[in-house]
Amino acid sequence: MSTPDYIASIGLEVHVQLKTDSKMFCGCPVRFGEPPNTLTCPTCLGLPGALPVLNGGAIERTILTGALLGCSTPEVVKWDRKNYFYPDMPKNYQISQYDLPLCLDGGVPLYELAYPKDAQKDIVNPGKTVRLTRIHLEEDVAKSTHHSSYTTIDFNRAGTPLMEIVSEPDIDSPEEAVAYLNSLRQILVYSGVSDADMEKGQMRCDVNISVRPASQDELGTKIELKNLNSVSSVRRSIQYEIGRQIEEIEAGNKIVQATWRWNDEVGQTEIMRTKEDAHDYRYFPDPDLLPVRTSEMVASVQEDLPELPHEKVERFEKDYEITHYDASVLAAEQALADYYEKAAADASSPKKVANWVINNLLAVLNEKSISIEECEVAPEKVGALVNLVESGQVSNNQAKDVFAELFESPDKSPAAIAKEKGFEPADSSEVEAFIDEAIAANPGPAGEVAEGNDKAANFLTGQVMKLSRGKANPKQVTEMILKKLQS
Ligand code: ZN
Ligand code: MN
């Protein structure tokens, strides 16, 4: 959203809870929505003398994330204490990684469909990748809930493995920030690393924003916005903050480096603390944890990398000969992509199956507000139904009826439902007679078809469909009309 006179530079720090069975440094289970303080032990409560034990699964998932995003992993990584006093972290330090994190460099590709809907038509930097600085692994803190005169703390969340993904200030606009978060989320969900649900706090975001005059090379002073917990608040807060900083600069004021917060209700940013009272975390290596050699884990992760959304899109375009857009819609969600592939497996036209899934199936799911995972109609049945249409057994409209019935009786086959409904193709001599009747009754359009106007045949096809009460196959009828009048 940089104006011609100003350039905005935005970097994101995203905290993502990993999908692991147990916590980062103890055996307590990781579960959401349990009664407060029931999933705890001396280690995640931060009691004196309790020792941390590393969760290998969390390390592996972080290395996997790095591998998918093109990061490198140092030979040896280590664990550091980040010291600060806070009620949600009673041992008064967070175990994190300072100078040897699990992943360095790499980048997040911005997918077209990850941009806000209203910005997809006019993407300023198509195919852009936002560079990453690092990804490190740490422990989540407890969850504080502030009441009117007191605060409660739930330690169920304390010690959940938390991956912090830090980007370079490569993002130019609020729309790119949205695309970054959605693309990243897609990749994390795809690879099973995290559910990354922002509403559940599984993905949280801090934003760094600076603005500078277009004539200036070095970045302006940055403002950090803390703890944004929805994609829409990320977009609106960046939009607001860019405008605010430009106004300050225009008024001749200096931007002072500080931490701000976004007030979603009022729709504006508010100052939290300036650099003077910034924390000095006094990082030092955690004496309770040994450094980790990574080469074996990196090798085993590399051996079995899951397919990424954009790789799937390319494969779908090639293997099923569908458009880039259709492939992107289908590949946006792993479960939907799997459904489509099963539906298309034995279908005569994978392209028609794609249309059917995108236009009909998604509409019904949306209407019933159920997810693709909850869809009771097996993908093979959608493939079989499309085959019935393609072979002329049922018309497109009849297929819609069959499809609706499939949701009522998901155990029946499309062919059986079509038969029950009396959707059998009219026999060809009957159709032949209807065509003769339609031509005789409509000499005008018939003449136009005879003179080579193929489109005029549509009208005659419509008449034949009426005469056959929808039983004829419109595609075949049109072909027969053209043959009759043009040869
Ligand atoms: Zn514990
Ligand atoms: Mn952090």
XYZ file of C-alpha atoms and ligand atoms in Angstrom:
489
model
C 0.000 0.000 0.000
C 3.018 2.195 -0.320
C 2.009 5.459 -1.926
C 4.206 6.659 -4.815
C 6.075 8.877 -2.331
C 6.637 6.308 0.415
C 7.736 2.679 0.623
C 6.607 0.396 3.438
C 8.760 -2.530 4.614
C 7.062 -5.183 6.688
C 8.492 -8.220 8.444
C 6.496 -10.837 10.326
C 7.381 -12.957 13.339
C 4.965 -15.849 13.484
C 4.669 -18.175 16.473
C 3.214 -21.559 15.564
C 2.231 -24.305 18.009
C 3.474 -27.643 16.720
C 1.139 -30.609 16.461
C 2.855 -32.992 18.859
C 1.423 -35.431 21.387
C 3.502 -34.112 24.260
C 5.092 -30.847 25.359
C 8.536 -29.514 24.413
C 10.477 -30.378 27.574
C 8.209 -32.790 29.512
C 5.802 -35.674 28.855
C 2.558 -33.754 29.541
C 0.023 -34.088 26.712
C -0.688 -31.163 24.377
C -4.465 -30.719 24.212
C -6.757 -27.748 23.704
C -9.926 -27.156 25.750
C -9.171 -29.311 28.855
C -10.032 -27.997 32.370
C -7.380 -25.430 33.444
C -4.130 -26.676 34.997
C -4.862 -30.366 34.476
C -2.063 -31.012 31.954
C 0.936 -30.031 34.059
C 3.984 -31.396 35.875
C 6.884 -29.871 37.835
C 8.799 -29.130 34.612
C 6.107 -27.164 32.769
C 5.037 -25.490 36.016
C 8.614 -24.234 36.329
C 9.160 -25.696 39.802
C 12.727 -25.467 41.183
C 14.938 -28.435 40.363
C 12.734 -29.867 37.591
C 14.787 -30.767 34.519
C 13.818 -30.429 30.840
C 13.969 -33.349 28.382
C 13.962 -32.609 24.625
C 11.006 -33.615 22.438
C 12.561 -35.184 19.334
C 9.291 -35.042 17.385
C 9.122 -31.269 17.757
C 12.699 -30.890 16.529
C 11.937 -33.104 13.552
C 8.811 -31.123 12.629
C 10.761 -27.883 12.752
C 13.476 -29.329 10.517
C 10.727 -30.546 8.152
C 9.237 -27.048 8.014
C 12.677 -25.664 7.223
C 13.248 -28.261 4.511
C 9.904 -27.401 2.879
C 10.737 -23.695 2.935
C 14.248 -24.136 1.569
C 16.060 -23.335 4.833
C 19.404 -24.749 5.885
C 19.965 -26.398 9.256
C 23.239 -25.898 11.141
C 25.230 -29.077 11.949
C 24.793 -28.367 15.641
C 21.973 -26.400 17.252
C 21.695 -25.365 20.859
C 19.254 -24.131 23.500
C 19.412 -20.807 25.284
C 17.621 -19.178 28.166
C 15.774 -15.970 27.356
C 15.439 -14.256 30.713
C 12.448 -12.215 31.702
C 10.092 -11.920 34.611
C 6.496 -12.682 33.822
C 3.710 -14.412 35.756
C 3.017 -16.782 32.842
C 6.643 -18.075 32.962
C 7.429 -18.765 36.645
C 10.979 -20.034 36.140
C 11.638 -16.518 34.795
C 13.204 -17.621 31.550
C 11.928 -19.190 28.370
C 13.967 -21.944 26.782
C 14.550 -20.780 23.222
C 17.336 -20.701 20.627
C 19.608 -17.709 20.182
C 22.624 -17.985 17.876
C 22.217 -21.553 16.588
C 18.546 -21.994 15.621
C 17.185 -25.062 13.797
C 16.641 -23.278 10.460
C 18.271 -20.398 8.593
C 17.314 -18.536 5.397
C 14.725 -20.027 3.026
C 11.470 -18.345 2.045
C 7.684 -18.499 1.842
C 6.114 -18.459 -1.657
C 3.028 -16.220 -1.853
C 0.158 -18.161 -3.457
C -2.343 -16.244 -5.591
C -5.383 -17.599 -3.773
C -3.780 -16.703 -0.436
C -4.215 -12.986 -1.141
C -7.395 -11.327 0.132
C -10.224 -12.014 -2.369
C -10.503 -8.358 -3.340
C -6.768 -8.187 -4.117
C -6.408 -11.348 -6.212
C -7.137 -9.667 -9.535
C -4.402 -7.116 -9.124
C -1.381 -8.816 -7.575
C 1.537 -6.380 -7.667
C 4.339 -8.971 -7.368
C 3.080 -12.270 -8.808
C 5.237 -15.267 -7.937
C 6.913 -13.432 -5.057
C 8.756 -15.296 -2.310
C 9.283 -13.616 1.065
C 12.731 -14.447 2.452
C 13.077 -15.902 5.924
C 15.738 -14.981 8.461
C 15.367 -18.003 10.719
C 13.082 -20.505 12.379
C 13.761 -21.474 15.969
C 12.061 -23.724 18.469
C 11.011 -22.671 21.977
C 8.360 -23.342 24.610
C 5.009 -21.595 24.824
C 4.133 -19.741 28.023
C 1.007 -20.250 30.152
C -2.215 -18.519 29.178
C -3.265 -15.503 31.263
C -6.882 -14.398 31.372
C -7.445 -10.898 32.728
C -10.591 -10.301 34.775
C -11.744 -6.990 36.273
C -9.551 -7.073 39.380
C -7.487 -10.242 39.045
C -5.816 -12.538 36.513
C -6.033 -16.317 36.189
C -3.307 -18.451 34.654
C -3.724 -21.789 32.883
C -0.550 -23.860 32.580
C -2.029 -26.411 30.176
C -0.506 -24.373 27.348
C 2.846 -23.847 29.114
C 5.597 -25.844 27.454
C 3.768 -26.498 24.168
C 6.392 -26.672 21.392
C 6.406 -23.314 19.659
C 8.120 -22.598 16.370
C 9.031 -18.968 15.718
C 9.283 -18.113 12.029
C 10.993 -14.776 11.387
C 10.815 -13.140 7.957
C 12.985 -10.492 6.369
C 11.240 -7.105 5.921
C 10.364 -8.158 2.351
C 6.620 -7.601 2.551
C 5.431 -4.431 0.796
C 1.735 -4.193 1.645
C -1.031 -5.396 3.978
C -2.249 -7.646 1.156
C 1.135 -9.367 0.877
C 1.151 -9.859 4.659
C -2.199 -11.653 4.359
C -0.884 -13.768 1.474
C 2.215 -14.607 3.528
C 0.192 -15.799 6.525
C -2.286 -17.798 4.441
C 0.441 -19.408 2.303
C 2.488 -20.278 5.380
C -0.573 -21.707 7.101
C -1.394 -23.803 4.022
C 2.101 -25.274 3.973
C 2.098 -26.005 7.727
C -1.303 -27.706 7.616
C -0.361 -29.606 4.452
C 2.741 -31.087 5.995
C 0.943 -31.930 9.254
C 3.343 -29.732 11.229
C 0.583 -27.677 12.854
C -3.141 -27.016 12.634
C -2.123 -23.332 12.651
C -5.608 -22.184 13.648
C -5.319 -18.491 14.525
C -8.667 -18.546 16.350
C -7.327 -21.179 18.728
C -4.101 -19.241 19.223
C -2.113 -21.956 17.419
C -0.653 -19.276 15.153
C 0.111 -15.783 16.485
C 1.820 -12.927 14.785
C 3.986 -9.887 15.572
C 4.474 -7.331 12.817
C 7.422 -4.967 12.202
C 6.598 -1.983 10.037
C 8.713 0.884 8.792
C 8.039 3.526 6.194
C 10.558 5.582 4.255
C 10.454 8.202 1.510
C 10.807 6.551 -1.926
C 14.045 8.501 -2.467
C 15.700 6.947 0.606
C 17.583 3.627 0.442
C 17.946 2.632 4.073
C 14.905 1.359 5.964
C 12.998 3.737 8.213
C 12.635 3.269 11.980
C 10.497 0.252 12.715
C 7.458 -0.057 14.935
C 6.587 -3.470 16.315
C 2.939 -4.488 16.675
C 2.509 -7.286 19.214
C 0.203 -10.297 19.333
C -2.093 -10.050 16.371
C -4.440 -12.996 16.408
C -6.385 -12.853 13.160
C -5.499 -12.396 9.517
C -7.952 -9.527 9.182
C -6.455 -7.644 12.132
C -3.002 -8.086 10.581
C -4.260 -6.482 7.390
C -6.102 -3.620 9.064
C -3.374 -2.848 11.591
C -0.686 -2.627 8.894
C -2.907 -0.426 6.760
C -3.527 1.867 9.710
C 0.092 1.926 10.848
C 1.492 2.774 7.405
C -0.908 5.710 7.193
C -0.025 6.866 10.700
C 3.732 6.732 10.060
C 3.402 8.638 6.776
C 1.400 11.337 8.571
C 4.065 11.601 11.281
C 6.840 11.947 8.712
C 4.868 14.522 6.703
C 4.290 16.521 9.897
C 8.062 16.605 10.397
C 8.019 14.257 13.393
C 10.527 11.489 14.019
C 9.362 7.885 14.327
C 10.643 6.522 17.645
C 11.383 2.812 17.771
C 8.777 1.267 20.036
C 6.371 -1.566 20.627
C 2.740 -0.866 19.891
C -0.448 -2.863 20.038
C -3.493 -2.998 17.788
C -6.824 -2.085 19.343
C -9.245 -4.022 17.172
C -12.389 -2.408 18.567
C -11.248 1.147 18.016
C -9.358 0.248 14.834
C -6.096 1.973 15.719
C -2.616 1.254 17.080
C -1.603 2.300 20.608
C 1.828 2.615 22.160
C 2.880 -0.091 24.675
C 6.521 0.672 25.470
C 9.456 2.567 23.975
C 12.995 1.320 23.426
C 14.134 2.686 26.803
C 12.092 0.109 28.669
C 12.772 -2.673 26.166
C 13.761 -6.006 27.727
C 17.376 -7.064 27.902
C 16.931 -10.817 27.731
C 20.512 -11.699 28.731
C 20.490 -14.873 26.617
C 22.888 -17.605 27.710
C 23.178 -21.328 26.862
C 20.850 -23.531 28.907
C 23.125 -25.669 31.118
C 20.407 -28.339 31.454
C 20.257 -29.162 27.746
C 22.950 -30.515 25.446
C 23.395 -29.133 21.924
C 21.860 -31.357 19.220
C 23.573 -32.797 16.141
C 21.112 -32.488 13.270
C 22.569 -34.289 10.223
C 20.760 -37.605 10.725
C 17.402 -35.939 11.233
C 17.905 -33.649 8.237
C 18.706 -36.668 6.059
C 15.655 -38.639 7.188
C 13.335 -35.638 6.691
C 14.776 -34.985 3.199
C 14.079 -38.572 2.229
C 10.335 -38.173 2.548
C 9.290 -34.588 1.856
C 5.550 -34.103 1.389
C 4.296 -32.439 -1.789
C 3.688 -28.705 -1.329
C 0.543 -26.913 -2.501
C 2.250 -25.250 -5.490
C 3.850 -28.545 -6.534
C 0.447 -30.203 -6.407
C -1.039 -27.419 -8.539
C 1.591 -28.032 -11.209
C 1.030 -31.788 -11.139
C -2.755 -31.378 -11.385
C -2.423 -29.052 -14.384
C -0.222 -31.568 -16.132
C -1.787 -34.903 -15.150
C -5.456 -33.944 -15.268
C -5.253 -31.165 -17.870
C -7.193 -28.719 -15.724
C -6.684 -24.948 -15.549
C -4.221 -23.324 -13.178
C -7.124 -21.715 -11.325
C -9.055 -24.978 -10.884
C -5.887 -26.757 -9.781
C -5.211 -24.002 -7.229
C -8.719 -24.243 -5.778
C -8.484 -28.039 -5.513
C -4.960 -28.053 -4.081
C -5.644 -25.340 -1.505
C -6.637 -27.985 1.020
C -4.992 -31.377 1.306
C -8.298 -33.142 2.004
C -10.015 -31.544 -0.991
C -7.060 -32.408 -3.223
C -7.205 -36.040 -2.066
C -10.957 -36.140 -2.678
C -10.525 -34.813 -6.205
C -7.789 -37.293 -7.036
C -9.950 -40.207 -5.915
C -12.944 -38.855 -7.861
C -10.862 -38.364 -10.998
C -9.057 -41.711 -10.789
C -11.529 -43.688 -12.931
C -13.280 -40.804 -14.618
C -13.300 -40.426 -18.383
C -12.932 -36.658 -18.007
C -10.890 -35.468 -15.001
C -11.579 -31.932 -16.234
C -15.348 -32.411 -15.874
C -14.788 -33.953 -12.441
C -12.868 -30.806 -11.444
C -15.800 -28.627 -12.582
C -18.215 -30.845 -10.738
C -16.239 -30.774 -7.483
C -15.612 -27.019 -7.587
C -19.040 -25.866 -8.781
C -21.418 -28.456 -7.341
C -19.779 -30.297 -4.480
C -18.262 -27.244 -2.784
C -21.586 -25.403 -3.128
C -23.462 -28.203 -1.346
C -20.815 -28.468 1.395
C -20.983 -24.728 1.863
C -24.778 -24.795 2.026
C -24.738 -27.594 4.606
C -21.723 -25.980 6.365
C -19.777 -29.214 6.457
C -16.143 -29.796 5.598
C -14.854 -32.063 2.863
C -13.736 -34.508 5.575
C -17.344 -34.775 6.745
C -18.747 -35.341 3.248
C -20.523 -38.705 3.207
C -20.627 -39.010 -0.561
C -17.583 -41.026 -1.581
C -15.347 -39.379 -4.205
C -15.642 -42.456 -6.452
C -19.380 -41.768 -6.735
C -18.773 -38.262 -8.029
C -16.444 -39.776 -10.627
C -19.086 -42.364 -11.571
C -21.765 -39.686 -11.876
C -19.615 -37.596 -14.197
C -19.038 -40.741 -16.276
C -22.817 -41.191 -16.603
C -23.085 -37.657 -17.979
C -20.120 -38.075 -20.293
C -21.440 -41.300 -21.777
C -24.846 -39.750 -22.374
C -26.675 -41.937 -19.834
C -28.059 -38.914 -18.032
C -28.224 -35.221 -18.905
C -26.474 -32.565 -16.889
C -29.715 -31.494 -15.226
C -30.627 -35.067 -14.372
C -27.158 -35.520 -12.919
C -27.831 -32.609 -10.560
C -30.924 -34.454 -9.301
C -28.912 -37.627 -8.845
C -26.224 -35.662 -7.035
C -28.737 -34.157 -4.592
C -30.153 -37.640 -3.942
C -26.628 -38.997 -3.303
C -26.442 -36.734 -0.247
C -29.682 -38.296 1.047
C -28.615 -41.879 0.282
C -24.815 -41.932 0.116
C -24.798 -45.750 -0.002
C -26.550 -45.942 -3.373
C -24.688 -45.767 -6.635
C -25.355 -42.913 -9.071
C -26.481 -45.447 -11.700
C -29.031 -46.979 -9.308
C -30.412 -43.559 -8.387
C -30.654 -42.578 -12.057
C -32.594 -45.772 -12.734
C -34.960 -45.184 -9.801
C -35.682 -41.722 -11.091
C -36.393 -43.088 -14.551
C -33.434 -41.231 -16.028
C -32.759 -43.521 -18.899
C -31.597 -42.201 -22.203
C -34.452 -41.929 -24.662
C -33.980 -44.496 -27.400
C -32.485 -43.105 -30.535
C -35.433 -43.691 -32.875
C -37.601 -41.694 -30.492
C -35.022 -38.877 -30.386
C -34.773 -39.017 -34.172
C -38.540 -38.460 -34.378
C -38.397 -35.527 -31.935
C -35.630 -33.913 -33.993
C -37.687 -34.201 -37.185
C -40.632 -32.696 -35.344
C -38.567 -29.762 -34.002
C -37.067 -29.041 -37.441
C -40.446 -29.132 -39.119
C -41.952 -26.769 -36.526
C -39.039 -24.280 -36.672
C -38.008 -23.731 -40.283
C -36.270 -20.405 -39.443
C -33.625 -21.723 -37.043
C -33.343 -24.937 -39.048
C -32.480 -22.848 -42.135
C -29.801 -20.963 -40.220
C -28.204 -24.185 -39.041
C -28.260 -25.492 -42.589
C -26.388 -22.356 -43.668
C -23.611 -23.128 -41.214
C -24.739 -21.281 -38.063
C -23.986 -23.943 -35.429
C -25.255 -21.771 -32.600
C -28.775 -21.777 -33.988
C -28.844 -25.509 -33.248
C -29.064 -24.739 -29.536
C -32.612 -23.506 -29.974
C -33.622 -26.711 -31.765
C -31.874 -28.792 -29.106
C -33.962 -26.994 -26.493
C -37.139 -27.916 -28.384
C -36.083 -31.560 -28.579
C -35.306 -31.599 -24.851
C -38.832 -30.329 -24.198
C -40.376 -32.943 -26.478
C -38.368 -35.701 -24.775
C -39.208 -34.308 -21.335
C -35.532 -33.956 -20.530
C -34.678 -37.546 -21.310
C -32.579 -36.927 -24.401
C -28.908 -36.122 -24.050
C -28.487 -32.504 -25.203
C -24.939 -33.019 -26.440
C -25.954 -35.938 -28.607
C -29.091 -34.129 -29.820
C -27.043 -31.136 -30.987
C -24.630 -33.449 -32.789
C -27.508 -35.246 -34.486
C -29.147 -31.942 -35.558
C -25.910 -30.650 -37.041
C -25.344 -33.899 -38.880
C -28.857 -33.943 -40.229
C -28.921 -30.312 -41.442
C -25.345 -29.770 -42.504
C -24.341 -32.909 -44.349
Zn 4.682 -30.934 32.050
Mn 9.362 -16.147 20.603
